[in-house]
Coordinates of C-alpha atoms in Angstrom, one line a residue:
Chain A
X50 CA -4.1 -63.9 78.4
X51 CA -2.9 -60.8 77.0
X52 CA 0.3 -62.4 75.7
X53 CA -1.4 -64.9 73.9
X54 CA -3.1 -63.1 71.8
X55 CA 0.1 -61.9 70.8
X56 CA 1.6 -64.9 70.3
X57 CA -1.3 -65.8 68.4
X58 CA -1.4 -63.1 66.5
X59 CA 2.4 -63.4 65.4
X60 CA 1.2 -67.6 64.7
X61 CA -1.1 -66.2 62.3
X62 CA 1.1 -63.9 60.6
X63 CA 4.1 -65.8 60.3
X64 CA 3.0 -68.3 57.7
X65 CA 1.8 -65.6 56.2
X66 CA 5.2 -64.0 55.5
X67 CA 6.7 -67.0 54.9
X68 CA 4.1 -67.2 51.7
X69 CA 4.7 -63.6 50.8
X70 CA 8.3 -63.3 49.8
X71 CA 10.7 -65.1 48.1
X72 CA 8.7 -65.8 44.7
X73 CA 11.3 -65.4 42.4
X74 CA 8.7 -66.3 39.2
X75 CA 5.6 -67.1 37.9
X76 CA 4.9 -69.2 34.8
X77 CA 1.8 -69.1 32.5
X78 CA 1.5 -72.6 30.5
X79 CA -0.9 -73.8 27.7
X80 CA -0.7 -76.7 25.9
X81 CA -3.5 -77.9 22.5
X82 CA -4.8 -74.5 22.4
X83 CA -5.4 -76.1 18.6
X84 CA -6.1 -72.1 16.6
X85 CA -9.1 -71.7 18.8
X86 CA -8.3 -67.8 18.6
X87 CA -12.0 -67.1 19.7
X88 CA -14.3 -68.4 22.3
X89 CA -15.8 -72.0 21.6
X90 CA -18.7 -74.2 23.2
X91 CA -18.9 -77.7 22.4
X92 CA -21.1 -80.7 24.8
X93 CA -19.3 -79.8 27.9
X94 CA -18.1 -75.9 27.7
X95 CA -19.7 -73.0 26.8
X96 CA -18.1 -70.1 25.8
X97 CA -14.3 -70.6 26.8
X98 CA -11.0 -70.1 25.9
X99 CA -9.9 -67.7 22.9
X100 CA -6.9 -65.6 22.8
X101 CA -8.3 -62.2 24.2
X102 CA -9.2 -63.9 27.6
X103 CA -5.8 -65.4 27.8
X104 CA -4.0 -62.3 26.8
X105 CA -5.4 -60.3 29.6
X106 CA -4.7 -63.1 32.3
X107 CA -1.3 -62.7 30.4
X108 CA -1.3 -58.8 30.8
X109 CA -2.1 -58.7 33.9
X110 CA 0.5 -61.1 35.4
X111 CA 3.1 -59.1 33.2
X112 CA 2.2 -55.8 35.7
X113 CA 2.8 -58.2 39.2
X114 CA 6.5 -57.5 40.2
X115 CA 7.6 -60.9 40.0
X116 CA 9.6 -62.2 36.8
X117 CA 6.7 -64.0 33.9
X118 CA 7.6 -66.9 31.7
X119 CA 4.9 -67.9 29.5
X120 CA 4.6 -70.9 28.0
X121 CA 3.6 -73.3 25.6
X122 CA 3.8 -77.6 25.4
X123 CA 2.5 -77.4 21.5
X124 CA -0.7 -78.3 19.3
X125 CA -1.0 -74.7 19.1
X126 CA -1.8 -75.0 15.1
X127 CA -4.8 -76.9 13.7
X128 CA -8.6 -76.9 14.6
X129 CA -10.2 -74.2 13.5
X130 CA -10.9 -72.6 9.8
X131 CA -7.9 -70.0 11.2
X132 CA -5.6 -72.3 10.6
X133 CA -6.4 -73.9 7.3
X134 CA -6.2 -70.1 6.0
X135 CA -3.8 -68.5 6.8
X136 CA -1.8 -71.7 7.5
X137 CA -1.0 -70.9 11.2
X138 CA 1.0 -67.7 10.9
X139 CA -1.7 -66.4 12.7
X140 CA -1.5 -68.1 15.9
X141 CA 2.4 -67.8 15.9
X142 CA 1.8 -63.2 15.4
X143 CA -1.1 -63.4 18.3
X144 CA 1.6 -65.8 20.3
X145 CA 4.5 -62.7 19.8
X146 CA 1.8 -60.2 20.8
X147 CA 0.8 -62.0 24.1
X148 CA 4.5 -62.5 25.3
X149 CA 4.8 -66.3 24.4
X150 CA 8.9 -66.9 25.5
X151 CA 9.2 -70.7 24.8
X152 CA 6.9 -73.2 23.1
X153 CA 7.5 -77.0 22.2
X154 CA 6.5 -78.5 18.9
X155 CA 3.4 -80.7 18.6
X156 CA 2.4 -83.4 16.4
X157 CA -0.2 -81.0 14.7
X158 CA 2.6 -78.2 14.2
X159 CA 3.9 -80.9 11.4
X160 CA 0.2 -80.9 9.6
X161 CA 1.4 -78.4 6.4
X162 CA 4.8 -80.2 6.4
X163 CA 8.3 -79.2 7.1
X164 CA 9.2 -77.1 4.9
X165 CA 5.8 -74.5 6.0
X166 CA 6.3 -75.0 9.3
X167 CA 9.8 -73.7 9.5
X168 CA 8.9 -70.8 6.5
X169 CA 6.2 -69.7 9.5
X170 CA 8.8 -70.6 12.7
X171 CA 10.6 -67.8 11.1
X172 CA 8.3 -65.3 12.0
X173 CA 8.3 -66.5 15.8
X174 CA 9.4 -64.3 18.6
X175 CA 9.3 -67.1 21.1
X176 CA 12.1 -70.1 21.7
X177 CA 11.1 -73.2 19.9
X178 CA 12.5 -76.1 22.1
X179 CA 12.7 -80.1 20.9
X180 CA 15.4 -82.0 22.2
X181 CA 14.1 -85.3 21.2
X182 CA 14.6 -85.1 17.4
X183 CA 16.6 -84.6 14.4
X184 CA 15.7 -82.8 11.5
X185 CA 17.1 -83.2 7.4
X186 CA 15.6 -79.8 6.9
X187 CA 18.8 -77.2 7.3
X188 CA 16.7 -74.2 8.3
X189 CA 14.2 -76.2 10.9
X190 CA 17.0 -77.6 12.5
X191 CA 18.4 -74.6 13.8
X192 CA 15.5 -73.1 14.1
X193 CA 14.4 -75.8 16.6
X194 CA 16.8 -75.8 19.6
X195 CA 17.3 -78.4 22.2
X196 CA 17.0 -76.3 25.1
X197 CA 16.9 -72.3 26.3
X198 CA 18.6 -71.2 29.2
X199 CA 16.4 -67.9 30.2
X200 CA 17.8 -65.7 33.8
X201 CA 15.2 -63.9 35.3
X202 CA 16.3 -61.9 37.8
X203 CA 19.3 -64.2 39.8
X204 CA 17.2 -66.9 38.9
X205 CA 18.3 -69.6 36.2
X206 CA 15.6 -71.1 33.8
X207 CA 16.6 -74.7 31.5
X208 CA 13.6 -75.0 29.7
X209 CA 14.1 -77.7 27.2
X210 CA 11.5 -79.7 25.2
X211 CA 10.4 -83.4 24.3
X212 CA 8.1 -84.6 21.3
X213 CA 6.0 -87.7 21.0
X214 CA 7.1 -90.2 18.2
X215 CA 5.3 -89.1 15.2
X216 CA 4.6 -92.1 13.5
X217 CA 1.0 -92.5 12.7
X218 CA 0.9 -88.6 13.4
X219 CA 1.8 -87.1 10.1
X220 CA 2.4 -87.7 7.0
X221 CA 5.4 -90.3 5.9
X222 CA 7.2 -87.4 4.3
X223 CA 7.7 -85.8 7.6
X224 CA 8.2 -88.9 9.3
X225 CA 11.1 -89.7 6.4
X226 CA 12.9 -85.7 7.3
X227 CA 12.7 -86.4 10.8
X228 CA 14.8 -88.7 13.3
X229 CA 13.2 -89.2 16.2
X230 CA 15.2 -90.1 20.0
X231 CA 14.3 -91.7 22.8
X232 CA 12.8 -88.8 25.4
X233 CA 14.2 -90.5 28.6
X234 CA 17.3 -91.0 27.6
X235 CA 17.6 -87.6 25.9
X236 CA 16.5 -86.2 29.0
X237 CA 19.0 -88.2 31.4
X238 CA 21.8 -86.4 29.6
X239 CA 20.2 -82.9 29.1
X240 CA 18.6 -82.5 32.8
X241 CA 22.2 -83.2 34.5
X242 CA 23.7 -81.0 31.7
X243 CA 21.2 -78.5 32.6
X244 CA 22.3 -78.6 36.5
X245 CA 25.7 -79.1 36.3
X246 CA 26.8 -77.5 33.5
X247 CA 24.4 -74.8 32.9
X248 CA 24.0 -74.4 36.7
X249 CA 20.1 -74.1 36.2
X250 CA 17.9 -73.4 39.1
X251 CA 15.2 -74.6 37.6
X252 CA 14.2 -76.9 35.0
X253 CA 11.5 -76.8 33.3
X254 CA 10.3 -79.8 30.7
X255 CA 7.9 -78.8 28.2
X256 CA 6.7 -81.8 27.0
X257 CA 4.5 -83.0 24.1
X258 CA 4.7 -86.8 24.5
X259 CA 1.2 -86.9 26.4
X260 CA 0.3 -88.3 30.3
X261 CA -0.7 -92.2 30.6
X262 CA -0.9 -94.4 33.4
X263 CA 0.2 -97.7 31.5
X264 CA 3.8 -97.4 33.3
X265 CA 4.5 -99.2 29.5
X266 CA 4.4 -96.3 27.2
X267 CA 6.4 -93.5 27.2
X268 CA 4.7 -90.6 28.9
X269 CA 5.4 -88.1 31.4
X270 CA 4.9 -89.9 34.4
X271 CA 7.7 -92.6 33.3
X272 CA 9.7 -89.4 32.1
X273 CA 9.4 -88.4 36.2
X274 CA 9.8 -91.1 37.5
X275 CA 13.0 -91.6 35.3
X276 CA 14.6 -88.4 35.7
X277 CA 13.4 -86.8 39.1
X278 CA 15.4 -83.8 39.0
X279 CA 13.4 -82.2 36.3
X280 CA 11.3 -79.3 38.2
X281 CA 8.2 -79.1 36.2
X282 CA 6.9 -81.2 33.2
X283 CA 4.3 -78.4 31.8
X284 CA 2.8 -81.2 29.4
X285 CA 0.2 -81.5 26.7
X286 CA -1.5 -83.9 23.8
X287 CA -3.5 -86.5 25.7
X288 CA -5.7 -83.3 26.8
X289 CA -5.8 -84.1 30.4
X290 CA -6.3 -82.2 33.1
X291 CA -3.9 -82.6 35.6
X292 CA -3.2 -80.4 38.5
X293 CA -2.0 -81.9 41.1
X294 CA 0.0 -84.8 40.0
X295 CA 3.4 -85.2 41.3
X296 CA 5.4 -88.1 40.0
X297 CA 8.9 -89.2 41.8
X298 CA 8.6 -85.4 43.3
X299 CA 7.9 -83.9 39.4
X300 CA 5.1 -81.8 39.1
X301 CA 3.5 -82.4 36.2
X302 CA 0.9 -79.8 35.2
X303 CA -1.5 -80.4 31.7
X304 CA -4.6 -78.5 30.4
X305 CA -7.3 -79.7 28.3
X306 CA -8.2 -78.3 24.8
X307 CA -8.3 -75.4 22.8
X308 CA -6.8 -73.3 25.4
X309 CA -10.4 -73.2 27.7
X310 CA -7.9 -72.9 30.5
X311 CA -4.7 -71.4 31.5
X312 CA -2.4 -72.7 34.1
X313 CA -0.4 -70.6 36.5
X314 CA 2.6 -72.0 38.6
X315 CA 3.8 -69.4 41.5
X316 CA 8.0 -70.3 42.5
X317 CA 9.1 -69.3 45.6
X318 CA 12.4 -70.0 46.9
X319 CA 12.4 -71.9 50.6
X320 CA 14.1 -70.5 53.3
X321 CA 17.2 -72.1 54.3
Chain B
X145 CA -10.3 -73.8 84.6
X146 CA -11.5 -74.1 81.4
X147 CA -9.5 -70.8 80.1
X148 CA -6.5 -72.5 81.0
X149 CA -7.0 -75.2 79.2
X150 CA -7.2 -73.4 76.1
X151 CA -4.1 -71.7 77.1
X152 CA -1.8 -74.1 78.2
X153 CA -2.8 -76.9 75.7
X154 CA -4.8 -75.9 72.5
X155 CA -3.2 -72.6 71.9
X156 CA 0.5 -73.4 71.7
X157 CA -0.9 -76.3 69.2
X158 CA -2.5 -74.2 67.1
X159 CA 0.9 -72.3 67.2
X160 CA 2.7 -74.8 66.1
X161 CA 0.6 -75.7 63.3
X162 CA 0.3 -72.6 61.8
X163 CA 3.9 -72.1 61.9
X164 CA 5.0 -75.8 61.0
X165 CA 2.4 -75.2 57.9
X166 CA 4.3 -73.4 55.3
X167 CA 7.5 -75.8 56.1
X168 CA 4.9 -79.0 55.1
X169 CA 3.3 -77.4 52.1
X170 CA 7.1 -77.3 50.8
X171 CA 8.3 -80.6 51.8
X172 CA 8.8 -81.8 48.3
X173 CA 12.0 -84.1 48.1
X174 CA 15.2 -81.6 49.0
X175 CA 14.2 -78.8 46.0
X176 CA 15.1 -75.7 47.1
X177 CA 11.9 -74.1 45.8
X178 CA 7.9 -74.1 46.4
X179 CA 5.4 -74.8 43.6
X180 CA 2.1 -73.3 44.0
X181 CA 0.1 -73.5 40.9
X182 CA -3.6 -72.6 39.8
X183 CA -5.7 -73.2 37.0
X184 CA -8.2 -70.4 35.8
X185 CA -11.0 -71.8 33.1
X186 CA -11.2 -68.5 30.7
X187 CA -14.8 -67.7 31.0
X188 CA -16.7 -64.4 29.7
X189 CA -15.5 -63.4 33.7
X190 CA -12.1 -62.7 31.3
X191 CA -13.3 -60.6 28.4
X192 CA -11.8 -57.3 28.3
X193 CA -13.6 -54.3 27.7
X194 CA -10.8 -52.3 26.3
X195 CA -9.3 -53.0 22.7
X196 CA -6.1 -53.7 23.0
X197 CA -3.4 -55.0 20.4
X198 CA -5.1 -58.4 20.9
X199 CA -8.5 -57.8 20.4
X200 CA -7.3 -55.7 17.7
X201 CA -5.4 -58.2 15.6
X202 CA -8.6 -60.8 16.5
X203 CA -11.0 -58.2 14.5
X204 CA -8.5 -58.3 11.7
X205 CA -8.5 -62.2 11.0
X206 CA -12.0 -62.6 12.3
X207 CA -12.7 -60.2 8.8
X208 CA -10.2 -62.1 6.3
X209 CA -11.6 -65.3 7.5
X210 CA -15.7 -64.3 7.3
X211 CA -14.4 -63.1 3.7
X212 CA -13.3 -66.3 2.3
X213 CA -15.6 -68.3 4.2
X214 CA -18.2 -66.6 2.7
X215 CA -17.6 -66.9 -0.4
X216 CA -20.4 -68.1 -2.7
X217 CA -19.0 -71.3 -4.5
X218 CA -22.4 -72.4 -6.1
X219 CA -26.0 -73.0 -5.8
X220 CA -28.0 -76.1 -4.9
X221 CA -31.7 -76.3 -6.6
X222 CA -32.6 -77.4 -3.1
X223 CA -31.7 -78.4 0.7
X224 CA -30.2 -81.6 0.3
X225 CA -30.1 -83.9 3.1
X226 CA -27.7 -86.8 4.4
X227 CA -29.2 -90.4 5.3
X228 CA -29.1 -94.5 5.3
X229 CA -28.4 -95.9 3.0
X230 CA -28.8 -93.4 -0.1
X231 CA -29.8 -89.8 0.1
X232 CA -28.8 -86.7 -2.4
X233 CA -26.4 -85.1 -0.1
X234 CA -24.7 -88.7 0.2
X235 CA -24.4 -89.6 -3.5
X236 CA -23.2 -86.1 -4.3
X237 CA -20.4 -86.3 -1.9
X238 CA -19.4 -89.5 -2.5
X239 CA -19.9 -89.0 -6.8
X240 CA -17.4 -86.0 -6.2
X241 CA -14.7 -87.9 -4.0
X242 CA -14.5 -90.5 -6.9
X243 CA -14.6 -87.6 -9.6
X244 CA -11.2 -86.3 -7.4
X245 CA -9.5 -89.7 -6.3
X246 CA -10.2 -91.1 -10.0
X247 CA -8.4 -88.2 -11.4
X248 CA -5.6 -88.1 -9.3
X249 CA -4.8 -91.6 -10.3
X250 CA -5.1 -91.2 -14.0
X251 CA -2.3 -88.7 -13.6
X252 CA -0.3 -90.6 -11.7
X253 CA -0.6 -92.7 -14.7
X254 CA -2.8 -95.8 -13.2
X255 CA -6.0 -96.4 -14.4
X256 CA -8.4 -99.3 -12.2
X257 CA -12.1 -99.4 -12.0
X258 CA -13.1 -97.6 -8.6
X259 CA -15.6 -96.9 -5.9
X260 CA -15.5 -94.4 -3.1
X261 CA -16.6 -94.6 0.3
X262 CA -17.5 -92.2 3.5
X263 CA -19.4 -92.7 6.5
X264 CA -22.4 -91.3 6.9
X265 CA -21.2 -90.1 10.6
X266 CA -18.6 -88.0 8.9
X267 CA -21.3 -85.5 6.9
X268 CA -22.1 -83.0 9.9
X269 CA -25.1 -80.8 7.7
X270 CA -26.9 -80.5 5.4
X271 CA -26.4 -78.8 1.8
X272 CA -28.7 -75.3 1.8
X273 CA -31.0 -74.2 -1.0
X274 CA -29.6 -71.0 -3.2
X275 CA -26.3 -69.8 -2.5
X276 CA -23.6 -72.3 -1.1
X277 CA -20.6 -71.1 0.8
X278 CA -17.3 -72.5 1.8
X279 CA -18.6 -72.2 5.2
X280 CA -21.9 -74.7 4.5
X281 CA -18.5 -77.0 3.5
X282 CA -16.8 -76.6 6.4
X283 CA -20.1 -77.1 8.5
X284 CA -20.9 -80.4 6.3
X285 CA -17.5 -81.5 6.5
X286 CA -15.7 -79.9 9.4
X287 CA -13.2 -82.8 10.2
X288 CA -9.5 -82.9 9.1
X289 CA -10.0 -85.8 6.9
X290 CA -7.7 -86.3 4.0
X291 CA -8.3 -88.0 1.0
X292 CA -6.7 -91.7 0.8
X293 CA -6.7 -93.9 -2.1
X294 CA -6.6 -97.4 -1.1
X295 CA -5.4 -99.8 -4.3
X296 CA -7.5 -103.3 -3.0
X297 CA -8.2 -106.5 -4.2
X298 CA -11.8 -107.2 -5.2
X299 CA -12.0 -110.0 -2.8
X300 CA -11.3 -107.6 -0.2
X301 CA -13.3 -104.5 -1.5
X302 CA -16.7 -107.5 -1.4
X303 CA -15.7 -108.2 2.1
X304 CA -16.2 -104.7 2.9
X305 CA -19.7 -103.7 0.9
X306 CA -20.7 -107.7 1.9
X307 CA -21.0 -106.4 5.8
X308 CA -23.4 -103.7 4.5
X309 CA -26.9 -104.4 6.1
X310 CA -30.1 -102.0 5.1
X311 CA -29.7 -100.2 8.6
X312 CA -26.2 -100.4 8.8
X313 CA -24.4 -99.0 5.5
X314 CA -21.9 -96.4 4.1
X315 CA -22.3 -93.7 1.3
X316 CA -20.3 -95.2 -2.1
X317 CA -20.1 -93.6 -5.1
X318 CA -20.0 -96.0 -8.5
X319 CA -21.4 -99.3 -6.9
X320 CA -24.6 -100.9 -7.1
X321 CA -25.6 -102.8 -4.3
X322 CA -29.7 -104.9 -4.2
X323 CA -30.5 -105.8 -0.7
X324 CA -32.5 -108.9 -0.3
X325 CA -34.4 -110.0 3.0
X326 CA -32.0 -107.1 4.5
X327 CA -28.1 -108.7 3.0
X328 CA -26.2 -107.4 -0.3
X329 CA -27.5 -110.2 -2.8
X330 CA -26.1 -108.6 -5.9
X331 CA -23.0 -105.7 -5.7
X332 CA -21.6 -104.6 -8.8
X333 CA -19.1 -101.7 -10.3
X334 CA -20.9 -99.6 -13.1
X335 CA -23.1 -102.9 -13.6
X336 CA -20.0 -105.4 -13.8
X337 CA -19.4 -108.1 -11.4
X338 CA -16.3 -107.9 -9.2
X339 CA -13.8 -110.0 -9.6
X340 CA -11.7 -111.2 -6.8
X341 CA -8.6 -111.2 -8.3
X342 CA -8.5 -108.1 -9.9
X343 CA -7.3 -104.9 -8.5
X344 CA -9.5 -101.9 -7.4
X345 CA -9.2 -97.9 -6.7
X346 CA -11.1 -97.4 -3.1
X347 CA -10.9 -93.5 -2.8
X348 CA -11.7 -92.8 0.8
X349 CA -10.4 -90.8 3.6
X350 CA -7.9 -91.7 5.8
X351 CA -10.4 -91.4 9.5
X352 CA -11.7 -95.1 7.1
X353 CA -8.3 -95.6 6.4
X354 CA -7.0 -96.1 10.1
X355 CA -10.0 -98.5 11.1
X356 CA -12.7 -95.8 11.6
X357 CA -15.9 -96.7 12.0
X358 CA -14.7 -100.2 11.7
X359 CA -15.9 -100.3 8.0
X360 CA -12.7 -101.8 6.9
X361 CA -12.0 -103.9 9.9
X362 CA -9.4 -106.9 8.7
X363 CA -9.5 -105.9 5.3
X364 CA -6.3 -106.0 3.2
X365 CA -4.8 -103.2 1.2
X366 CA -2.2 -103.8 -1.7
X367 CA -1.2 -100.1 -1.0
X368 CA -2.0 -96.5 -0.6
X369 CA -1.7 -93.3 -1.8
X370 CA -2.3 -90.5 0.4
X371 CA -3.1 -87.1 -1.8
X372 CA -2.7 -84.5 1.6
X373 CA -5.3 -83.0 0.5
X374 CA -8.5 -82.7 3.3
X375 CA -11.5 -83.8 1.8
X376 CA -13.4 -80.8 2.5
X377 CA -10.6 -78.8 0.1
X378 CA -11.2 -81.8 -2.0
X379 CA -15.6 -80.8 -2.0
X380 CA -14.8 -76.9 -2.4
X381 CA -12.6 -77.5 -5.3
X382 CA -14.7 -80.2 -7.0
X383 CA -17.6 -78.0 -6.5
X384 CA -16.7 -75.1 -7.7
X385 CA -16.0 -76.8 -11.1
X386 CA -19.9 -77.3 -11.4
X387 CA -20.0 -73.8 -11.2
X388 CA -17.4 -73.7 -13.8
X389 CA -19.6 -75.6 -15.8
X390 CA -22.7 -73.6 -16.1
X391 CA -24.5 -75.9 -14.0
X392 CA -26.2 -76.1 -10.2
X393 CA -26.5 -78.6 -8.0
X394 CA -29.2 -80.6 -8.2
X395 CA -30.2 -84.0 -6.1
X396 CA -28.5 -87.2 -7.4
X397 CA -31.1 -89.7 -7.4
X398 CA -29.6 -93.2 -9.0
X399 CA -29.7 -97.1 -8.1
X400 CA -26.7 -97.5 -5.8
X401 CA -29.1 -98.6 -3.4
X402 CA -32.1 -100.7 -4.2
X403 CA -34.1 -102.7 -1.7
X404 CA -35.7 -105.5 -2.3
X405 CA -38.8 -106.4 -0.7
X406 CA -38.8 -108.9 2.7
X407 CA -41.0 -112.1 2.7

C-alpha cells in the first residue's frame, strides 16, 4: 500500500511541476478602454474599470519573475469628457506611466484627425503597430510601424498590428490621408516574415478589425483561420468578450469596454 | 478484496490521468508553447490604498477637468425640460443648432432657407435653473454627435416632417407644423409653403445623418457638409453668446407645434 501512496503522491505532483516552470512571459492586454481613466457604472456594471485598478494589476505582475508585455488593441481615446479636453494626451502619459510596450491604432484614435493624433503619438513611450495601412502624413507614418520585434529573455516577440477599414469611421479627410490594405493578405506576408526571417517565437496580432461570426466579413476569426501560425490575436472594437475562442489553433482573446476588465495570458514553453 | 481493487485498477488510472493532464491541456496544433490566460473584472477588490504615480497623475486631471467643467456659461430663468412634440428645452436646442448651422453656411458663401432637426432621444437632461455649466451640457448632450448640414430638396425635407405623428415627432427649429386628427395638415418654413423643387439647409447631426432613429429613412440628400464640430461644443459655444449678450435663458414658447382638435 505504502508504495502507492508514493506513487500517488509523485502523480499529484508531477503535473504540478510540469505547470510551474517553463513560463517564459506573461502578457497584459486591453482593448476600447475608450478614456475611461476612472471607475464607471452604466445598466450592467457598477463601479469598474479606471486606470488606478489596472495599474496595480499592472504593478503587481511587473514584481512576478517572469518577463511582462502589456498591451493594447486600440480605442484607447474617446468616451469620456477626458478626452475631449485635453485631446487624449492624457490617456497616452497614464499609458507611459503604467508600462504600456505596444498598442494598435483604433478607429476612435483618428477622432481629432491626423495631424493631432500623430502631434500626441509623439509623446508615446509605447510601440504603435499598423501594418495594414498607408499614411500621406510624413510624421504619422513613421511614427506608426508595421511590426516590433521585442526579446524578453531568450524569447522572441513579433508583435505587429491590423486596423479595421475606416470608411464610415471617420471623417473623409482621414479617410482621403490614409490607404487602407487588405489585413489577410498583409498578414500572410508579415506572419511568415515574422517566423522565418525574424525567427520570432511568438507572434502576437494585435488587432482592431473586430470578432464576427459571418465567415463573410473580415474579422479575426477569418484572419485565424487564414493565417494559423499567428500565436495570439489580442483583439478589440466589436467589444466582445471572448476568452476561450480558438480559431484554426489561434487564440483569440477580446475584452469588453472601457477597460472594466483586463486580460492576462500566462506562456509557458512545452517540454520536448 | 476490495483494497486491491483500488490498487491494482483505479490507482494507476488516476496516475495516468494526472500525469497525461498537463500534455492535453497543451495539445494545441504542434506550437511549441502553452497558453493559459485569465480575465480579471477591475472591481473596487482592485483599488489601491497607497498613492502612487498613478493615482497621482489621476488627481491632477480629475482637478483640470472639474475646473472647466464647471465653469458657469450662463443662467436659465428656470429648469427647462425636454418632451413630445414641443417643449422649452427642445426649441432652445434646436433654435441654437440652426443659429450655428445657418451661420456656417453663410460663410461658406451659400445662403438657403433652413430648418434643424434632433431627436428627442438624443437630449439626456434637463436644463437647471440659475447657474448653467458646461457639465449640465455634457449631461444634456453627452453623445459624440457632430453637427451635419444636409443641402435637401423640399420634396424630400416634406417626406421627412410628413411622417411626423402627434406621439411620434422630432424637435425642429424654424418650421411650423398643425396637426389635424393626429397628421401634419399644414408645414411651413417661417410661414412659407415648401416648395418641392427648391433646395433646403437641414442642419442636423450626423447619429440622423447615418439613418438614426430612422427619421430620415429613404430620404434623398443633394449633399452634405460635415462641420466636425460635436454638437455639444456647438450648444456651449452658442450659449455662451447669450451670455455675451446681456441676456439669460429664458423658455422658448412659439407655434412650431400646434394641435388641432380631433372629431
Amino acid at each position: 500500500m505504502t508504495h502507492y501512496k508514493i506513487l500517488l503522491f509523485i502523480a499529484f505532483f508531477c503535473p504540478l511541476l510540469t505547470f510551474g516552470q517553463g513560463k517564459v512571459l506573461t502578457i497584459l492586454h486591453t482593448n476600447d478602454t475608450h478614456s475611461q481613466i476612472e471607475p464607471w457604472s452604466d445598466k450592467k456594471m457598477k463601479n469598474v474599470g479606471g486606470y488606478a485598478r489596472r495599474d496595480s494589476v499592472i504593478r503587481a505582475a511587473k514584481e512576478n519573475e517572469t518577463p511582462l508585455l502589456v498591451v493594447d488593441a486600440g480605442d484607447f481615446s474617446q468616451g469620456t469628457p477626458y478626452f475631449n479636453f485635453f485631446g487624449g494626451y492624457a490617456e497616452i502619459e497614464m499609458m507611459n506611466l503604467m508600462g504600456y510596450e505596444v498598442a494598435t491604432l483604433g478607429n476612435h484614435e483618428f477622432d481629432n484627425g491626423v495631424d493631432a493624433l500623430s502631434r500626441r503619438l509623439q509623446t508615446a513611450q509605447f510601440h504603435i503597430v499598423c501594418a495594414n495601412y498607408e499614411f500621406k502624413h510624413k510624421k504619422l507614418s513613421k511614427q506608426v510601424k508595421p511590426y516590433v520585434v521585442l526579446k524578453k529573455d531568450d524569447l522572441k516577440i513579433g508583435v505587429y498590428g491590423l486596423l479595421v477599414d475606416l470608411r464610415g469611421l471617420v471623417d473623409q479627410k482621414t479617410i482621403d490621408s490614409t490607404t487602407y490594405k487588405d489585413p489577410i493578405a498583409v498578414s500572410k506576408e508579415i506572419v511568415p516574415f515574422l517566423r522565418n526571417k525574424k525567427k520570432c517565437d511568438l507572434i502576437i496580432c494585435l488587432s482592431h478589425l473586430g470578432f464576427e461570426d459571418n465567415p463573410k466579413w473580415v474579422s479575426d476569426s477569418t484572419l485565424a483561420l487564414a493565417v494559423g501560425d499567428i500565436d495570439i490575436v489580442v483583439g478589440g472594437h466589436t467589444h466582445r468578450l471572448l476568452e476561450d475562442k480558438v480559431v484554426n489553433g489561434v487564440q483569440i482573446v477580446q475584452l469588453e469596454y472601457g477597460g472594466m476588465r483586463i486580460g492576462k495570458i500566462d506562456i509557458r514553453r512545452k517540454r520536448k | 478484496m476490495k483494497n486491491n481493487i483500488v490498487q491494482v485498477i483505479f490507482l494507476p488510472i488516476v496516475f495516468l490521468i494526472l500525469l497525461i493532464f498537463p500534455i492535453m491541456v497543451s495539445a494545441q496544433k504542434d506550437k511549441p508553447f502553452e497558453i493559459e490566460r485569465a480575465t480579471i473584472l477591475l472591481d473596487s477588490t482592485y483599488d489601491s490604498k497607497i498613492e502612487s504615480p498613478i493615482t497621482q497623475k489621476i488627481a491632477y486631471y480629475r482637478e483640470l477637468l472639474s475646473a472647466e467643467m464647471d465653469v458657469v456659461i450662463a443662467q436659465c430663468s428656470e429648469t427647462l425640460a425636454s418632451y413630445e412634440p414641443a417643449s422649452p428645452l427642445s426649441n432652445l436646442l434646436t433654435d441654437l443648432l440652426f443659429d450655428y448651422g445657418d451661420r456656417y453656411m453663410r460663410e461658406q458663401g451659400v445662403e438657403k432657407t433652413g430648418v434643424s432637426l434632433l431627436n428627442f432621444g438624443g437630449i439626456r437632461n434637463v436644463m437647471p435653473q440659475g447657474n448653467v455649466t458646461v457639465s449640465d451640457i455634457y449631461k444634456i448632450a453627452p453623445f459624440e454627435n457632430r453637427v451635419v448640414i444636409i443641402t435637401i430638396k423640399g420634396s424630400e425635407l416634406k417626406k421627412v416632417f410628413n411622417r411626423f405623428t402627434e406621439k411620434r415627432n422630432q424637435p425642429y427649429s424654424q418650421l411650423e407644423m398643425i396637426y389635424f386628427n393626429n397628421k401634419p395638415d399644414k408645414i411651413t418654413i417661417n410661414g412659407k409653403s415648401i416648395n418641392d423643387n427648391d433646395e433646403y439647409h437641414l442642419v442636423t447631426v450626423d447619429f440622423i445623418q447615418n439613418g438614426g432613429d430612422a427619421i430620415l429613412k429613404d430620404v434623398e440628400f443633394v449633399k452634405v457638409a460635415e462641420t466636425n464640430e460635436l454638437l455639444r461644443d456647438v450648444l456651449v459655444e452658442e450659449i455662451k453668446k447669450i451670455t455675451t449678450a446681456g441676456k439669460i435663458i429664458t423658455p422658448v414658447k412659439d407655434n412650431r407645434v400646434i394641435i388641432r382638435p380631433q372629431f
